[in-house]
mmCIF file of C-alpha atoms in Angstrom:
data_model
loop_
_atom_site.group_PDB
_atom_site.id
_atom_site.type_symbol
_atom_site.label_atom_id
_atom_site.label_comp_id
_atom_site.label_asym_id
_atom_site.label_seq_id
_atom_site.Cartn_x
_atom_site.Cartn_y
_atom_site.Cartn_z
ATOM 1 C CA MET W 1 -70.129 -5.116 20.003
ATOM 2 C CA ASN W 2 -68.181 -2.427 18.168
ATOM 3 C CA LYS W 3 -65.772 -2.305 21.081
ATOM 4 C CA LEU W 4 -65.114 -6.024 20.753
ATOM 5 C CA VAL W 5 -64.579 -5.649 17.010
ATOM 6 C CA LEU W 6 -62.076 -2.860 17.560
ATOM 7 C CA ILE W 7 -60.206 -4.880 20.169
ATOM 8 C CA GLY W 8 -60.151 -7.923 17.922
ATOM 9 C CA GLY W 9 -59.016 -5.869 14.958
ATOM 10 C CA GLY W 10 -56.242 -4.302 17.014
ATOM 11 C CA ALA W 11 -55.036 -7.707 18.109
ATOM 12 C CA VAL W 12 -54.911 -8.889 14.512
ATOM 13 C CA LEU W 13 -52.911 -5.820 13.485
ATOM 14 C CA LEU W 14 -50.475 -6.297 16.371
ATOM 15 C CA ALA W 15 -50.035 -9.936 15.473
ATOM 16 C CA ALA W 16 -49.464 -9.085 11.809
ATOM 17 C CA GLY W 17 -46.966 -6.417 12.762
ATOM 18 C CA GLY W 18 -45.142 -8.855 15.008
ATOM 19 C CA VAL W 19 -44.935 -11.431 12.237
ATOM 20 C CA ALA W 20 -43.646 -8.807 9.785
ATOM 21 C CA ALA W 21 -41.014 -7.618 12.272
ATOM 22 C CA TRP W 22 -39.925 -11.202 12.938
ATOM 23 C CA MET W 23 -39.588 -11.838 9.206
ATOM 24 C CA LEU W 24 -37.481 -8.707 8.768
ATOM 25 C CA LEU W 25 -35.210 -9.552 11.687
ATOM 26 C CA SER W 26 -34.813 -13.194 10.781
ATOM 27 C CA ALA W 27 -34.352 -12.680 7.034
ATOM 28 C CA PRO W 28 -30.812 -13.528 5.954
ATOM 29 C CA GLU W 29 -28.606 -10.597 4.996
ATOM 30 C CA PRO W 30 -28.008 -10.333 1.265
ATOM 31 C CA GLU W 31 -24.647 -11.594 0.080
ATOM 32 C CA PRO W 32 -22.229 -8.749 -0.769
ATOM 33 C CA ILE W 33 -21.733 -8.239 -4.466
ATOM 34 C CA PRO W 34 -18.137 -9.248 -5.322
ATOM 35 C CA LEU W 35 -16.075 -6.521 -6.965
ATOM 36 C CA ASP W 36 -13.717 -7.180 -9.840
ATOM 37 C CA PRO W 37 -9.997 -6.956 -8.975
ATOM 38 C CA TYR W 38 -8.290 -3.637 -9.657
ATOM 39 C CA ASP W 39 -5.743 -3.341 -12.441
ATOM 40 C CA TYR W 40 -2.904 -1.480 -10.758
ATOM 41 C CA THR W 41 -1.193 -0.779 -14.063
ATOM 42 C CA ASP W 42 -4.133 1.591 -14.654
ATOM 43 C CA ALA W 43 -3.844 5.024 -13.016
ATOM 44 C CA ALA W 44 -7.585 4.919 -12.296
ATOM 45 C CA SER W 45 -6.933 2.119 -9.760
ATOM 46 C CA TRP W 46 -5.014 4.513 -7.494
ATOM 47 C CA ASP W 47 -6.571 7.130 -5.225
ATOM 48 C CA VAL W 48 -3.303 9.042 -4.948
ATOM 49 C CA LYS W 49 -0.078 9.070 -6.948
ATOM 50 C CA PRO W 50 2.628 11.731 -7.353
ATOM 51 C CA ALA W 51 1.866 14.147 -10.166
ATOM 52 C CA GLU W 52 5.421 13.623 -11.427
ATOM 53 C CA GLN W 53 7.702 10.620 -11.070
ATOM 54 C CA PRO W 54 10.106 11.262 -8.161
ATOM 55 C CA PRO W 55 13.811 11.032 -9.050
ATOM 56 C CA ALA W 56 15.321 7.555 -8.985
ATOM 57 C CA VAL W 57 17.890 6.724 -6.323
ATOM 58 C CA TRP W 58 20.722 6.914 -8.871
ATOM 59 C CA ASP W 59 19.682 10.493 -9.706
ATOM 60 C CA GLY W 60 18.496 11.990 -6.430
ATOM 61 C CA GLY W 61 20.019 9.788 -3.735
ATOM 62 C CA TRP W 62 18.085 8.211 -0.899
ATOM 63 C CA ALA W 63 14.513 9.415 -0.418
ATOM 64 C CA ILE W 64 11.456 7.784 1.129
ATOM 65 C CA ASP W 65 8.155 6.902 -0.528
ATOM 66 C CA VAL W 66 4.979 6.050 1.388
ATOM 67 C CA VAL W 67 2.749 3.206 0.180
ATOM 68 C CA GLN W 68 -0.632 3.852 1.789
ATOM 69 C CA LEU W 69 -2.689 0.678 2.261
ATOM 70 C CA THR W 70 -6.038 1.789 3.686
ATOM 71 C CA SER W 71 -9.487 0.357 3.091
ATOM 72 C CA ASP W 72 -11.477 2.099 5.846
ATOM 73 C CA MET W 73 -13.648 4.708 4.145
ATOM 74 C CA ARG W 74 -14.254 6.755 7.312
ATOM 75 C CA ARG W 75 -11.738 9.236 5.964
ATOM 76 C CA ASP W 76 -10.869 10.326 2.456
ATOM 77 C CA PRO W 77 -7.626 8.583 1.352
ATOM 78 C CA ALA W 78 -6.495 11.905 -0.108
ATOM 79 C CA ASP W 79 -6.684 13.515 3.356
ATOM 80 C CA ILE W 80 -4.457 10.801 4.821
ATOM 81 C CA ALA W 81 -2.066 11.137 1.890
ATOM 82 C CA ALA W 82 -1.898 14.909 2.379
ATOM 83 C CA ALA W 83 -0.592 14.324 5.900
ATOM 84 C CA LEU W 84 1.798 11.511 4.971
ATOM 85 C CA ASP W 85 3.279 13.645 2.191
ATOM 86 C CA GLU W 86 5.337 15.236 4.976
ATOM 87 C CA ILE W 87 7.393 12.032 4.891
ATOM 88 C CA GLY W 88 7.580 11.599 1.125
ATOM 89 C CA PRO W 89 5.588 11.018 -2.066
ATOM 90 C CA VAL W 90 2.476 8.928 -1.387
ATOM 91 C CA TYR W 91 1.091 6.031 -3.426
ATOM 92 C CA ALA W 92 -2.421 5.067 -2.324
ATOM 93 C CA PRO W 93 -4.063 2.222 -4.280
ATOM 94 C CA LYS W 94 -7.771 1.521 -4.231
ATOM 95 C CA LEU W 95 -8.348 -1.613 -2.141
ATOM 96 C CA ARG W 96 -11.354 -3.921 -1.788
ATOM 97 C CA ALA W 97 -11.970 -4.367 1.940
ATOM 98 C CA PRO W 98 -12.974 -8.075 1.642
ATOM 99 C CA ASN W 99 -9.868 -8.715 -0.487
ATOM 100 C CA PHE W 100 -7.440 -6.487 1.395
ATOM 101 C CA ALA W 101 -4.599 -9.021 1.494
ATOM 102 C CA GLU W 102 -4.835 -9.865 -2.201
ATOM 103 C CA ASP W 103 -5.073 -6.254 -3.329
ATOM 104 C CA ALA W 104 -2.353 -4.996 -0.984
ATOM 105 C CA ALA W 105 0.146 -7.493 -2.403
ATOM 106 C CA ALA W 106 -0.795 -6.744 -6.014
ATOM 107 C CA ALA W 107 -0.578 -2.973 -5.542
ATOM 108 C CA LEU W 108 2.762 -3.204 -3.702
ATOM 109 C CA GLU W 109 4.206 -5.403 -6.429
ATOM 110 C CA GLU W 110 3.139 -2.945 -9.140
ATOM 111 C CA TYR W 111 4.577 -0.014 -7.185
ATOM 112 C CA LEU W 112 7.944 -1.758 -6.798
ATOM 113 C CA GLU W 113 8.074 -2.760 -10.438
ATOM 114 C CA ALA W 114 6.901 0.467 -12.062
ATOM 115 C CA SER W 115 7.422 3.367 -9.650
ATOM 116 C CA ASN W 116 9.995 2.619 -6.945
ATOM 117 C CA ASN W 117 13.216 3.034 -8.950
ATOM 118 C CA GLY W 118 15.417 1.993 -6.035
ATOM 119 C CA ARG W 119 13.945 4.480 -3.554
ATOM 120 C CA ALA W 120 13.410 3.649 0.102
ATOM 121 C CA PHE W 121 9.799 3.110 1.155
ATOM 122 C CA VAL W 122 7.539 2.577 4.133
ATOM 123 C CA ILE W 123 3.991 1.222 4.330
ATOM 124 C CA ALA W 124 1.230 3.146 6.119
ATOM 125 C CA SER W 125 -1.836 1.088 6.973
ATOM 126 C CA ASP W 126 -4.959 0.989 9.127
ATOM 127 C CA GLN W 127 -4.786 -2.813 9.184
ATOM 128 C CA PRO W 128 -2.089 -5.349 10.098
ATOM 129 C CA LEU W 129 0.303 -5.934 7.228
ATOM 130 C CA PRO W 130 -0.968 -9.145 5.588
ATOM 131 C CA ALA W 131 1.225 -12.178 4.995
ATOM 132 C CA SER W 132 0.636 -11.788 1.250
ATOM 133 C CA THR W 133 2.959 -8.763 1.142
ATOM 134 C CA VAL W 134 5.932 -10.485 2.787
ATOM 135 C CA PRO W 135 7.041 -12.495 -0.294
ATOM 136 C CA VAL W 136 6.781 -9.305 -2.363
ATOM 137 C CA ILE W 137 9.204 -7.496 -0.058
ATOM 138 C CA ASN W 138 11.497 -10.511 0.364
ATOM 139 C CA ALA W 139 11.678 -11.335 -3.350
ATOM 140 C CA ASP W 140 14.747 -9.076 -3.608
ATOM 141 C CA PRO W 141 17.233 -8.554 -0.742
ATOM 142 C CA MET W 142 17.802 -4.967 -1.910
ATOM 143 C CA VAL W 143 14.073 -4.245 -1.651
ATOM 144 C CA ARG W 144 13.940 -5.617 1.872
ATOM 145 C CA ALA W 145 16.966 -3.508 2.841
ATOM 146 C CA ARG W 146 15.237 -0.304 1.793
ATOM 147 C CA PHE W 147 11.887 -1.186 3.381
ATOM 148 C CA GLY W 148 11.688 1.026 6.461
ATOM 149 C CA GLY W 149 8.699 -0.514 8.219
ATOM 150 C CA VAL W 150 5.018 0.074 8.944
ATOM 151 C CA LEU W 151 3.313 3.293 10.021
ATOM 152 C CA LEU W 152 0.195 2.457 12.052
ATOM 153 C CA LEU W 153 -2.795 4.674 11.255
ATOM 154 C CA ASP W 154 -6.061 5.410 13.091
ATOM 155 C CA GLY W 155 -5.038 3.833 16.377
ATOM 156 C CA GLN W 156 -4.041 0.526 14.815
ATOM 157 C CA GLU W 157 -1.922 -1.311 17.369
ATOM 158 C CA THR W 158 -0.985 -4.520 15.525
ATOM 159 C CA ALA W 159 1.644 -4.107 12.831
ATOM 160 C CA PHE W 160 1.625 -7.590 11.305
ATOM 161 C CA ALA W 161 -1.117 -10.119 10.647
ATOM 162 C CA PRO W 162 -1.113 -13.440 12.533
ATOM 163 C CA GLY W 163 1.566 -15.766 11.254
ATOM 164 C CA VAL W 164 3.909 -12.982 10.121
ATOM 165 C CA ASN W 165 7.194 -12.924 12.024
ATOM 166 C CA PRO W 166 8.445 -9.303 12.107
ATOM 167 C CA ALA W 167 12.020 -10.590 11.832
ATOM 168 C CA SER W 168 11.108 -12.090 8.450
ATOM 169 C CA VAL W 169 10.417 -8.710 6.888
ATOM 170 C CA CYS W 170 12.084 -5.972 8.984
ATOM 171 C CA SER W 171 15.531 -4.921 7.786
ATOM 172 C CA ASP W 172 18.787 -5.330 9.729
ATOM 173 C CA ARG W 173 18.307 -1.794 11.050
ATOM 174 C CA PHE W 174 16.149 -3.331 13.774
ATOM 175 C CA GLY W 175 17.679 -5.658 16.318
ATOM 176 C CA ALA W 176 16.351 -8.882 17.765
ATOM 177 C CA GLY W 177 12.940 -8.425 19.333
ATOM 178 C CA GLU W 178 12.398 -5.000 17.765
ATOM 179 C CA ILE W 179 9.474 -4.399 15.433
ATOM 180 C CA CYS W 180 9.780 -2.029 12.475
ATOM 181 C CA ALA W 181 6.538 -0.189 13.227
ATOM 182 C CA ALA W 182 5.434 3.076 14.801
ATOM 183 C CA PRO W 183 2.061 4.788 15.320
ATOM 184 C CA VAL W 184 1.223 7.936 13.378
ATOM 185 C CA ASP W 185 -1.521 10.296 14.512
ATOM 186 C CA ILE W 186 -3.114 12.250 11.682
ATOM 187 C CA LYS W 187 -5.197 15.329 12.478
ATOM 188 C CA ARG W 188 -6.533 18.420 10.778
ATOM 189 C CA ALA W 189 -5.362 21.815 12.019
ATOM 190 C CA ASP W 190 -5.963 25.222 10.456
ATOM 191 C CA GLY W 191 -7.681 23.568 7.508
ATOM 192 C CA GLU W 192 -4.744 21.290 6.654
ATOM 193 C CA TRP W 193 -4.088 17.603 7.359
ATOM 194 C CA GLY W 194 -0.829 16.786 9.069
ATOM 195 C CA ILE W 195 0.999 14.425 11.411
ATOM 196 C CA ALA W 196 0.359 15.382 15.024
ATOM 197 C CA GLY W 197 2.337 14.700 18.164
ATOM 198 C CA GLU W 198 5.779 15.365 19.510
ATOM 199 C CA GLY W 199 9.001 13.710 18.519
ATOM 200 C CA PRO W 200 10.324 12.701 15.109
ATOM 201 C CA VAL W 201 7.730 12.370 12.357
ATOM 202 C CA GLY W 202 7.087 8.661 11.865
ATOM 203 C CA GLY W 203 8.819 7.673 15.097
ATOM 204 C CA ALA W 204 11.369 4.870 14.983
ATOM 205 C CA VAL W 205 10.409 3.900 11.431
ATOM 206 C CA ILE W 206 11.529 7.221 9.922
ATOM 207 C CA ASP W 207 13.970 8.566 12.528
ATOM 208 C CA GLY W 208 17.503 7.679 11.450
ATOM 209 C CA PHE W 209 16.336 5.751 8.379
ATOM 210 C CA ALA W 210 18.110 7.950 5.815
ATOM 211 C CA ASP W 211 21.385 7.837 7.761
ATOM 212 C CA TRP W 212 21.182 4.049 8.005
ATOM 213 C CA LEU W 213 20.537 3.780 4.275
ATOM 214 C CA ASP W 214 23.614 5.882 3.512
ATOM 215 C CA ALA W 215 25.785 3.670 5.696
ATOM 216 C CA SER W 216 24.330 0.216 5.147
ATOM 217 C CA ALA W 217 22.064 -0.186 2.111
ATOM 218 C CA PRO W 218 23.326 -0.730 -1.443
ATOM 219 C CA LYS W 219 21.926 1.618 -4.059
ATOM 220 C CA LEU W 220 20.283 0.264 -7.152
ATOM 221 C CA ALA W 221 22.348 1.074 -10.254
ATOM 222 C CA GLU W 222 20.815 2.805 -13.227
ATOM 223 C CA PRO W 223 19.597 0.147 -15.663
ATOM 224 C CA LEU W 224 21.255 -0.135 -19.040
ATOM 225 C CA GLY W 225 19.378 1.203 -22.023
ATOM 226 C CA ASP W 226 17.752 -1.027 -24.607
ATOM 227 C CA LEU W 227 20.235 -3.210 -26.461
ATOM 228 C CA GLU W 228 20.563 -2.528 -30.168
ATOM 229 C CA GLU W 229 21.166 -5.429 -32.493
ATOM 230 C CA VAL W 230 24.197 -4.788 -34.688
ATOM 231 C CA GLU W 231 24.736 -6.710 -37.883
ATOM 232 C CA ILE W 232 28.117 -8.439 -37.969
ATOM 233 C CA ILE W 233 29.898 -7.906 -41.287
ATOM 234 C CA ASP W 234 32.553 -10.327 -42.477
ATOM 235 C CA ILE W 235 36.021 -8.837 -42.641
ATOM 236 C CA ARG W 236 37.832 -9.730 -45.855
ATOM 237 C CA ARG W 237 41.339 -9.221 -47.032
ATOM 238 C CA PRO W 238 41.996 -7.433 -50.330
ATOM 239 C CA GLY W 239 41.282 -9.730 -53.241
ATOM 240 C CA GLN W 240 38.956 -12.070 -51.305
ATOM 241 C CA THR W 241 35.552 -12.548 -52.897
ATOM 242 C CA ASP W 242 32.673 -15.036 -52.600
#
């Protein structure tokens, strides 16, 4: 009798466990909690920024900035930036992975407005460049001229998102059928992060870019200072009064 009770009890427990497992497996996944958009005018919304503002093009000549658009948290953005700093000063905004396209465009626009100062720049990303960034680059022909292209990180093979024609954003430095993109392999050696591999750092995106800028791209002129309002005083001849 006791043996039958034990067998029956075991069957009940197995059945209960099966029901519980089924409920866990079939339960819908909780909806991700939406994050508020970042305010890229706030320094806290950037993982990496130069400690000091690099010289503007009218002061220091052509130089290249790197806008780092990464949302994969497998690696610290600061480690990637430490390697890319070999190319130039790095600007790495915080990005919400579900809103990558929206955030990438907003961060790029803020960089161009507040930090670029006419300097050349490239974009380094672990995702295809979204269509949202194309109007930002094309809003000014001078900006598009000094956009060098896309550095592909972490084995990323596709430079542009579906629907983006490379010819619509790459500068005239690249001919018909050429894509302004090159892979970059980042590794750690002797305790430091750097760009690995043979050949020019940044491949076709960086190689020859400065020379092309000198020969083909117009430099942004230094903006005029703030205008001062001057009161206009009537000029009167001797003897003239109101």
